[in-house]
Amino acid sequence: MNQANTRVVITGASSGIGAATAIAFAREGAMLVLGARGQEGLDDVARQCRDAGGSAEVRTVDVTDADAVAAFAREARDILGEIDLWFSDVGIGVVGKYPDVPLEDHRRVVEANLLGHMHDAHAVLPVFLEQGHGIWVNMISFGGFVASPYSAAYAASKFGLRGFSEALRAELREHPHIHICDVYPTFVDTPGFRHAANYTGAKLSYPPGTVEPEKVADAIVALAEQPRDTTVIGAPLALMKISELAAPLPAMLLGRFMDAWAKRADRTADTTGALYSPQGGADGIHSGQRQPDGQRNTALLVGAGLALGVLGWQLLRRREAGARDEYY
């Protein structure tokens, strides 16, 4: 697909990866319809898209409302004529041990991250089927492979998104020009932590080695020309496959890390963040917290730790298997 005049729809476009991706497409001359809850953020991103050489229309939409998403999709198609690529980027989170977080907050995360993306797909797939072509880009995250303690609802939503995409690809196997593309970045330097609900008492901050949103945006723009099922950013795909084989070891290691972090971090009051309403103003693309990378990339250090953990886990399983053999 020639990216000049590509017709693109992005939900969750008012900040972070969604905003960076909109601007990246605009530089290629794309025509965009941008959706999110916050009007001020959308207006700011649309202005940057026009300055970059693209065209951009904005509409406020809450992806947890299926009817609103369907109406947004119809309007986007009327504006663009056709929809070549739809990027579902809405993502929110709540940080805290599962019983410490109000159940309605957990529910809200699942509604936005999982049901919201399902609402997007339900609205745009009929358009793709009628056109005979289209690309749905499903923003998941590294959290779709490695469970994240202190973010149980987030983990549930991201694991669910991965299964949802796999099911859609199977259903669409007779439609070779319709693509379901999953994107799995590691930590990305966005306002996401500022938007997150937090019940840990500890101030949230990004670790060194976070990925720049522009790097993720470039990968998504590339999918318009060369769609692929799985795109991993910030870590090798093999690391994610190892994490699947090693489960639940990575979650256990992360849980211990989070326990230690929650005790050491600066203190802060509980907050619902942007779970239920957008924060005022234009949040921009970056968090403003990004630290310079250390001597080694954080993802590589994590990978080395996981590899050692997998080895230890395999040895432990062999010992346990030997003990069972002797016992039985």
PDB file of N, CA and C in Angstrom, residues 14-67:
ATOM      1  N   SER A  14      -5.171  10.814  21.167  1.00  0.00           N
ATOM      2  CA  SER A  14      -4.933  12.137  21.739  1.00  0.00           C
ATOM      3  C   SER A  14      -3.602  12.265  22.455  1.00  0.00           C
ATOM      4  N   SER A  15      -2.879  11.163  22.664  1.00  0.00           N
ATOM      5  CA  SER A  15      -1.583  11.243  23.354  1.00  0.00           C
ATOM      6  C   SER A  15      -0.797   9.966  23.084  1.00  0.00           C
ATOM      7  N   GLY A  16       0.462   9.958  23.531  1.00  0.00           N
ATOM      8  CA  GLY A  16       1.270   8.753  23.514  1.00  0.00           C
ATOM      9  C   GLY A  16       1.470   8.151  22.138  1.00  0.00           C
ATOM     10  N   ILE A  17       1.391   6.816  22.068  1.00  0.00           N
ATOM     11  CA  ILE A  17       1.647   6.091  20.826  1.00  0.00           C
ATOM     12  C   ILE A  17       0.640   6.481  19.748  1.00  0.00           C
ATOM     13  N   GLY A  18      -0.624   6.648  20.124  1.00  0.00           N
ATOM     14  CA  GLY A  18      -1.633   7.024  19.136  1.00  0.00           C
ATOM     15  C   GLY A  18      -1.311   8.349  18.476  1.00  0.00           C
ATOM     16  N   ALA A  19      -0.907   9.327  19.285  1.00  0.00           N
ATOM     17  CA  ALA A  19      -0.550  10.637  18.743  1.00  0.00           C
ATOM     18  C   ALA A  19       0.691  10.541  17.871  1.00  0.00           C
ATOM     19  N   ALA A  20       1.714   9.828  18.340  1.00  0.00           N
ATOM     20  CA  ALA A  20       2.950   9.685  17.565  1.00  0.00           C
ATOM     21  C   ALA A  20       2.677   9.004  16.230  1.00  0.00           C
ATOM     22  N   THR A  21       1.789   8.008  16.237  1.00  0.00           N
ATOM     23  CA  THR A  21       1.471   7.283  15.010  1.00  0.00           C
ATOM     24  C   THR A  21       0.699   8.170  14.039  1.00  0.00           C
ATOM     25  N   ALA A  22      -0.225   8.964  14.547  1.00  0.00           N
ATOM     26  CA  ALA A  22      -0.967   9.886  13.688  1.00  0.00           C
ATOM     27  C   ALA A  22      -0.012  10.841  12.975  1.00  0.00           C
ATOM     28  N   ILE A  23       0.927  11.396  13.711  1.00  0.00           N
ATOM     29  CA  ILE A  23       1.877  12.341  13.123  1.00  0.00           C
ATOM     30  C   ILE A  23       2.793  11.638  12.124  1.00  0.00           C
ATOM     31  N   ALA A  24       3.200  10.408  12.447  1.00  0.00           N
ATOM     32  CA  ALA A  24       4.058   9.650  11.523  1.00  0.00           C
ATOM     33  C   ALA A  24       3.335   9.363  10.212  1.00  0.00           C
ATOM     34  N   PHE A  25       2.054   8.987  10.282  1.00  0.00           N
ATOM     35  CA  PHE A  25       1.279   8.777   9.060  1.00  0.00           C
ATOM     36  C   PHE A  25       1.105  10.095   8.300  1.00  0.00           C
ATOM     37  N   ALA A  26       0.882  11.168   9.032  1.00  0.00           N
ATOM     38  CA  ALA A  26       0.677  12.466   8.385  1.00  0.00           C
ATOM     39  C   ALA A  26       1.906  12.872   7.574  1.00  0.00           C
ATOM     40  N   ARG A  27       3.087  12.555   8.068  1.00  0.00           N
ATOM     41  CA  ARG A  27       4.316  12.889   7.333  1.00  0.00           C
ATOM     42  C   ARG A  27       4.367  12.168   5.989  1.00  0.00           C
ATOM     43  N   GLU A  28       3.670  11.040   5.897  1.00  0.00           N
ATOM     44  CA  GLU A  28       3.625  10.285   4.646  1.00  0.00           C
ATOM     45  C   GLU A  28       2.484  10.757   3.743  1.00  0.00           C
ATOM     46  N   GLY A  29       1.740  11.770   4.198  1.00  0.00           N
ATOM     47  CA  GLY A  29       0.641  12.293   3.394  1.00  0.00           C
ATOM     48  C   GLY A  29      -0.675  11.585   3.599  1.00  0.00           C
ATOM     49  N   ALA A  30      -0.821  10.863   4.713  1.00  0.00           N
ATOM     50  CA  ALA A  30      -2.045  10.112   4.965  1.00  0.00           C
ATOM     51  C   ALA A  30      -3.210  11.034   5.289  1.00  0.00           C
ATOM     52  N   MET A  31      -4.422  10.512   5.084  1.00  0.00           N
ATOM     53  CA  MET A  31      -5.646  11.178   5.500  1.00  0.00           C
ATOM     54  C   MET A  31      -6.146  10.462   6.748  1.00  0.00           C
ATOM     55  N   LEU A  32      -6.391  11.210   7.812  1.00  0.00           N
ATOM     56  CA  LEU A  32      -6.660  10.607   9.115  1.00  0.00           C
ATOM     57  C   LEU A  32      -7.978  11.059   9.716  1.00  0.00           C
ATOM     58  N   VAL A  33      -8.603  10.130  10.422  1.00  0.00           N
ATOM     59  CA  VAL A  33      -9.693  10.449  11.344  1.00  0.00           C
ATOM     60  C   VAL A  33      -9.246   9.948  12.711  1.00  0.00           C
ATOM     61  N   LEU A  34      -9.221  10.850  13.671  1.00  0.00           N
ATOM     62  CA  LEU A  34      -8.675  10.560  14.992  1.00  0.00           C
ATOM     63  C   LEU A  34      -9.774  10.592  16.035  1.00  0.00           C
ATOM     64  N   GLY A  35      -9.784   9.580  16.909  1.00  0.00           N
ATOM     65  CA  GLY A  35     -10.781   9.517  17.958  1.00  0.00           C
ATOM     66  C   GLY A  35     -10.150   9.334  19.329  1.00  0.00           C
ATOM     67  N   ALA A  36     -10.766   9.936  20.334  1.00  0.00           N
ATOM     68  CA  ALA A  36     -10.374   9.780  21.737  1.00  0.00           C
ATOM     69  C   ALA A  36     -11.436  10.492  22.567  1.00  0.00           C
ATOM     70  N   ARG A  37     -11.290  10.433  23.889  1.00  0.00           N
ATOM     71  CA  ARG A  37     -12.272  11.099  24.747  1.00  0.00           C
ATOM     72  C   ARG A  37     -11.998  12.590  24.897  1.00  0.00           C
ATOM     73  N   GLY A  38     -10.725  13.011  24.816  1.00  0.00           N
ATOM     74  CA  GLY A  38     -10.353  14.386  25.124  1.00  0.00           C
ATOM     75  C   GLY A  38     -10.254  15.269  23.899  1.00  0.00           C
ATOM     76  N   GLN A  39     -11.096  16.288  23.821  1.00  0.00           N
ATOM     77  CA  GLN A  39     -11.111  17.167  22.651  1.00  0.00           C
ATOM     78  C   GLN A  39      -9.821  17.972  22.529  1.00  0.00           C
ATOM     79  N   GLU A  40      -9.311  18.488  23.647  1.00  0.00           N
ATOM     80  CA  GLU A  40      -8.115  19.331  23.576  1.00  0.00           C
ATOM     81  C   GLU A  40      -6.913  18.550  23.047  1.00  0.00           C
ATOM     82  N   GLY A  41      -6.743  17.333  23.522  1.00  0.00           N
ATOM     83  CA  GLY A  41      -5.644  16.508  23.032  1.00  0.00           C
ATOM     84  C   GLY A  41      -5.780  16.188  21.561  1.00  0.00           C
ATOM     85  N   LEU A  42      -6.992  15.868  21.128  1.00  0.00           N
ATOM     86  CA  LEU A  42      -7.232  15.581  19.712  1.00  0.00           C
ATOM     87  C   LEU A  42      -6.924  16.789  18.843  1.00  0.00           C
ATOM     88  N   ASP A  43      -7.373  17.949  19.272  1.00  0.00           N
ATOM     89  CA  ASP A  43      -7.139  19.159  18.483  1.00  0.00           C
ATOM     90  C   ASP A  43      -5.641  19.429  18.342  1.00  0.00           C
ATOM     91  N   ASP A  44      -4.889  19.205  19.414  1.00  0.00           N
ATOM     92  CA  ASP A  44      -3.444  19.437  19.372  1.00  0.00           C
ATOM     93  C   ASP A  44      -2.760  18.479  18.398  1.00  0.00           C
ATOM     94  N   VAL A  45      -3.154  17.200  18.446  1.00  0.00           N
ATOM     95  CA  VAL A  45      -2.549  16.209  17.549  1.00  0.00           C
ATOM     96  C   VAL A  45      -2.941  16.489  16.097  1.00  0.00           C
ATOM     97  N   ALA A  46      -4.201  16.856  15.861  1.00  0.00           N
ATOM     98  CA  ALA A  46      -4.648  17.162  14.500  1.00  0.00           C
ATOM     99  C   ALA A  46      -3.853  18.327  13.918  1.00  0.00           C
ATOM    100  N   ARG A  47      -3.587  19.338  14.740  1.00  0.00           N
ATOM    101  CA  ARG A  47      -2.793  20.468  14.268  1.00  0.00           C
ATOM    102  C   ARG A  47      -1.393  20.007  13.847  1.00  0.00           C
ATOM    103  N   GLN A  48      -0.782  19.143  14.664  1.00  0.00           N
ATOM    104  CA  GLN A  48       0.549  18.641  14.324  1.00  0.00           C
ATOM    105  C   GLN A  48       0.511  17.780  13.061  1.00  0.00           C
ATOM    106  N   CYS A  49      -0.571  17.044  12.868  1.00  0.00           N
ATOM    107  CA  CYS A  49      -0.704  16.233  11.646  1.00  0.00           C
ATOM    108  C   CYS A  49      -0.783  17.125  10.407  1.00  0.00           C
ATOM    109  N   ARG A  50      -1.550  18.188  10.498  1.00  0.00           N
ATOM    110  CA  ARG A  50      -1.675  19.097   9.349  1.00  0.00           C
ATOM    111  C   ARG A  50      -0.350  19.797   9.071  1.00  0.00           C
ATOM    112  N   ASP A  51       0.341  20.182  10.138  1.00  0.00           N
ATOM    113  CA  ASP A  51       1.657  20.811   9.963  1.00  0.00           C
ATOM    114  C   ASP A  51       2.646  19.844   9.312  1.00  0.00           C
ATOM    115  N   ALA A  52       2.444  18.528   9.549  1.00  0.00           N
ATOM    116  CA  ALA A  52       3.355  17.510   9.009  1.00  0.00           C
ATOM    117  C   ALA A  52       3.026  17.139   7.571  1.00  0.00           C
ATOM    118  N   GLY A  53       1.909  17.631   7.037  1.00  0.00           N
ATOM    119  CA  GLY A  53       1.596  17.384   5.638  1.00  0.00           C
ATOM    120  C   GLY A  53       0.414  16.474   5.383  1.00  0.00           C
ATOM    121  N   GLY A  54      -0.247  16.009   6.439  1.00  0.00           N
ATOM    122  CA  GLY A  54      -1.415  15.157   6.261  1.00  0.00           C
ATOM    123  C   GLY A  54      -2.694  15.937   6.495  1.00  0.00           C
ATOM    124  N   SER A  55      -3.824  15.241   6.382  1.00  0.00           N
ATOM    125  CA  SER A  55      -5.111  15.833   6.731  1.00  0.00           C
ATOM    126  C   SER A  55      -5.663  15.063   7.923  1.00  0.00           C
ATOM    127  N   ALA A  56      -6.365  15.743   8.814  1.00  0.00           N
ATOM    128  CA  ALA A  56      -6.850  15.082  10.027  1.00  0.00           C
ATOM    129  C   ALA A  56      -8.171  15.689  10.458  1.00  0.00           C
ATOM    130  N   GLU A  57      -9.151  14.821  10.660  1.00  0.00           N
ATOM    131  CA  GLU A  57     -10.417  15.188  11.275  1.00  0.00           C
ATOM    132  C   GLU A  57     -10.490  14.494  12.637  1.00  0.00           C
ATOM    133  N   VAL A  58     -11.124  15.124  13.603  1.00  0.00           N
ATOM    134  CA  VAL A  58     -11.181  14.543  14.945  1.00  0.00           C
ATOM    135  C   VAL A  58     -12.631  14.423  15.402  1.00  0.00           C
ATOM    136  N   ARG A  59     -12.872  13.384  16.199  1.00  0.00           N
ATOM    137  CA  ARG A  59     -14.173  13.173  16.820  1.00  0.00           C
ATOM    138  C   ARG A  59     -13.937  12.604  18.214  1.00  0.00           C
ATOM    139  N   THR A  60     -14.677  13.092  19.199  1.00  0.00           N
ATOM    140  CA  THR A  60     -14.586  12.487  20.524  1.00  0.00           C
ATOM    141  C   THR A  60     -15.402  11.201  20.529  1.00  0.00           C
ATOM    142  N   VAL A  61     -14.832  10.165  21.140  1.00  0.00           N
ATOM    143  CA  VAL A  61     -15.514   8.875  21.225  1.00  0.00           C
ATOM    144  C   VAL A  61     -14.938   8.108  22.402  1.00  0.00           C
ATOM    145  N   ASP A  62     -15.805   7.431  23.123  1.00  0.00           N
ATOM    146  CA  ASP A  62     -15.409   6.545  24.218  1.00  0.00           C
ATOM    147  C   ASP A  62     -15.583   5.115  23.722  1.00  0.00           C
ATOM    148  N   VAL A  63     -14.484   4.379  23.580  1.00  0.00           N
ATOM    149  CA  VAL A  63     -14.561   3.055  22.963  1.00  0.00           C
ATOM    150  C   VAL A  63     -15.297   2.042  23.829  1.00  0.00           C
ATOM    151  N   THR A  64     -15.569   2.365  25.089  1.00  0.00           N
ATOM    152  CA  THR A  64     -16.355   1.439  25.911  1.00  0.00           C
ATOM    153  C   THR A  64     -17.830   1.455  25.523  1.00  0.00           C
ATOM    154  N   ASP A  65     -18.234   2.430  24.700  1.00  0.00           N
ATOM    155  CA  ASP A  65     -19.612   2.559  24.220  1.00  0.00           C
ATOM    156  C   ASP A  65     -19.673   2.014  22.789  1.00  0.00           C
ATOM    157  N   ALA A  66     -20.195   0.799  22.635  1.00  0.00           N
ATOM    158  CA  ALA A  66     -20.202   0.132  21.331  1.00  0.00           C
ATOM    159  C   ALA A  66     -20.980   0.931  20.291  1.00  0.00           C
ATOM    160  N   ASP A  67     -22.109   1.502  20.670  1.00  0.00           N
ATOM    161  CA  ASP A  67     -22.905   2.276  19.719  1.00  0.00           C
ATOM    162  C   ASP A  67     -22.143   3.519  19.257  1.00  0.00           C
TER     163      ASP A  67
END
